[in-house]
Coordinates of C-alpha atoms in Angstrom, one line a residue:
M1 CA 0.1 -0.1 -0.2
Y2 CA 2.9 2.3 0.9
G3 CA 4.8 1.5 -2.0
I4 CA 1.7 2.7 -4.4
A5 CA 1.2 5.9 -2.4
E6 CA 4.8 6.7 -2.5
R7 CA 5.3 6.1 -6.4
L8 CA 1.8 8.2 -7.0
W9 CA 3.5 10.9 -5.3
R10 CA 6.7 10.9 -6.9
L11 CA 4.7 11.1 -10.3
L12 CA 2.7 13.9 -9.3
R13 CA 5.5 16.3 -9.0
G14 CA 6.1 19.9 -8.4
P15 CA 2.7 22.1 -8.5
L16 CA 0.3 19.4 -8.3
Q17 CA 2.2 18.2 -4.9
W18 CA 1.6 21.9 -3.5
R19 CA -1.9 21.8 -4.4
L20 CA -2.7 18.6 -2.8
M21 CA -0.9 19.5 0.4
W22 CA -2.6 22.8 0.1
L23 CA -5.9 21.1 0.1
V24 CA -5.3 18.4 2.9
H25 CA -3.7 20.9 5.3
A26 CA -5.1 23.8 7.7
K27 CA -5.1 27.4 6.3
F28 CA -3.9 30.3 8.7
T29 CA -4.0 34.3 8.9
V30 CA -0.8 35.5 10.3
G31 CA -1.4 38.6 12.4
V32 CA 2.0 40.7 12.5
T33 CA 2.8 43.1 15.1
G34 CA 5.5 45.8 15.1
V35 CA 7.2 46.7 18.3
V36 CA 8.4 50.3 16.8
R37 CA 10.8 52.4 18.8
D38 CA 12.5 55.7 18.3
E39 CA 16.0 57.1 19.0
Q40 CA 15.0 58.1 22.3
G41 CA 13.8 54.1 23.0
R42 CA 10.0 55.1 23.2
V43 CA 7.4 53.0 21.9
L44 CA 4.9 53.7 19.1
L45 CA 1.3 53.1 20.3
L46 CA -1.8 53.4 18.4
R47 CA -5.5 53.8 19.9
H48 CA -7.7 51.3 17.4
R49 CA -11.0 52.2 16.8
M50 CA -12.5 48.7 16.4
W51 CA -10.8 46.9 19.3
P52 CA -12.8 46.8 23.2
R53 CA -12.5 49.8 24.6
D54 CA -10.8 48.4 27.9
R55 CA -7.7 47.3 25.7
C56 CA -7.8 49.9 22.8
W57 CA -4.1 51.1 22.7
G58 CA -1.8 48.5 21.2
L59 CA 1.3 48.1 19.0
P60 CA 0.6 48.7 15.0
T61 CA -0.5 45.3 13.5
G62 CA -2.1 43.8 10.6
H63 CA -2.4 41.0 8.6
A64 CA 0.4 39.4 6.1
A65 CA -0.6 39.5 2.7
R66 CA -0.4 36.3 0.3
G67 CA 3.2 36.0 -0.6
E68 CA 4.4 38.7 1.8
D69 CA 7.3 38.3 4.1
F70 CA 6.3 39.4 7.7
P71 CA 9.4 41.8 8.2
G72 CA 7.8 43.6 5.3
T73 CA 4.0 43.5 6.2
V74 CA 5.4 45.3 9.7
V75 CA 6.9 48.1 7.3
R76 CA 3.9 48.1 5.1
E77 CA 1.1 48.0 8.2
V78 CA 3.1 50.8 9.7
K79 CA 3.0 53.1 6.7
E80 CA -0.5 52.8 6.1
E81 CA -1.5 53.2 9.9
T82 CA 0.5 56.1 10.7
G83 CA 2.5 57.3 7.6
L84 CA 6.2 56.3 9.2
D85 CA 8.8 54.8 7.9
V86 CA 10.3 51.7 10.0
L87 CA 13.2 49.6 9.6
P88 CA 12.3 45.9 10.8
G89 CA 14.8 44.0 13.2
Q90 CA 14.6 40.7 15.5
L91 CA 11.7 38.6 15.4
V92 CA 10.5 38.8 19.3
M93 CA 7.5 36.7 19.2
L94 CA 6.1 33.6 17.1
N95 CA 2.7 32.2 19.2
S96 CA 0.6 29.5 17.4
G97 CA -2.2 27.3 18.9
F98 CA -5.0 29.5 18.0
R99 CA -7.9 27.9 15.8
L100 CA -7.1 29.8 12.4
R101 CA -4.3 32.1 13.4
L102 CA -0.6 32.7 13.9
E103 CA 0.8 35.6 15.6
V104 CA 4.3 37.3 15.0
A105 CA 6.0 40.2 16.2
Y106 CA 9.1 42.1 15.2
E107 CA 11.1 45.0 16.9
A108 CA 11.5 47.9 14.4
V109 CA 13.2 51.4 14.4
L110 CA 11.9 54.6 13.3
A111 CA 13.4 55.4 9.9
G112 CA 11.4 58.3 9.0
G113 CA 8.0 60.0 7.7
T114 CA 5.8 62.0 9.0
L115 CA 3.4 61.0 11.4
K116 CA -0.3 61.0 9.6
I117 CA -3.2 58.4 11.2
D118 CA -5.4 56.1 9.1
S119 CA -8.4 57.8 10.8
F120 CA -10.5 54.8 9.3
E121 CA -8.7 52.3 11.6
I122 CA -6.8 54.4 14.3
L123 CA -8.0 57.2 16.6
E124 CA -4.9 58.5 17.8
A125 CA -1.3 57.7 17.8
G126 CA 1.6 58.5 20.3
W127 CA 5.0 57.7 21.3
F128 CA 5.2 56.3 24.7
E129 CA 8.1 55.6 27.4
P130 CA 8.2 51.8 28.3
E131 CA 7.7 53.0 32.1
A132 CA 4.4 55.0 31.1
L133 CA 2.5 53.2 29.1
P134 CA -1.8 53.7 28.6
D135 CA -3.7 51.3 31.1
A136 CA -6.1 50.4 28.2
L137 CA -3.1 48.8 26.4
M138 CA -3.5 45.3 25.3
P139 CA -1.6 43.0 27.8
L140 CA 0.3 40.7 25.3
H141 CA 1.5 44.1 23.5
R142 CA 2.6 45.1 26.9
D143 CA 4.6 42.0 27.4
L144 CA 6.1 42.6 24.1
I145 CA 7.4 45.8 24.9
H146 CA 9.0 44.4 28.1
R147 CA 10.3 41.8 26.4
R148 CA 8.6 39.4 28.4
V149 CA 7.1 37.1 25.4
S150 CA 9.6 35.7 23.1
V151 CA 10.2 33.1 20.3

């Protein structure tokens, strides 16, 4: 039985193998977060319009587009939400175990641009000292800022 399956698999090759694997395996969205810091060590936080009021403040966050690398997602999401340019750095979190989502986070540094928020998604943006974060900050994001979560 295994010999037949193996031979069939080898005959499929390339795109057909990938399509079959895609059909039988789980599909996930990938949430990507940027822990963006400026030259003074302050962290960029956004007050998100669609998030719960008791934890509406958080780091720039979005979903990876098909074929996009995750550091590129950080760059794109920060630019879309704030108008700022960032340079992505070290991976600081990789978290699975959610039903249909994988979460990743990267450190990033401010590289330029002018702060102009996307008012559809974001109500407010600001730079905060790590010791003076808003009370309504997403708990996981507080941990990322203080690096209590890691790969």
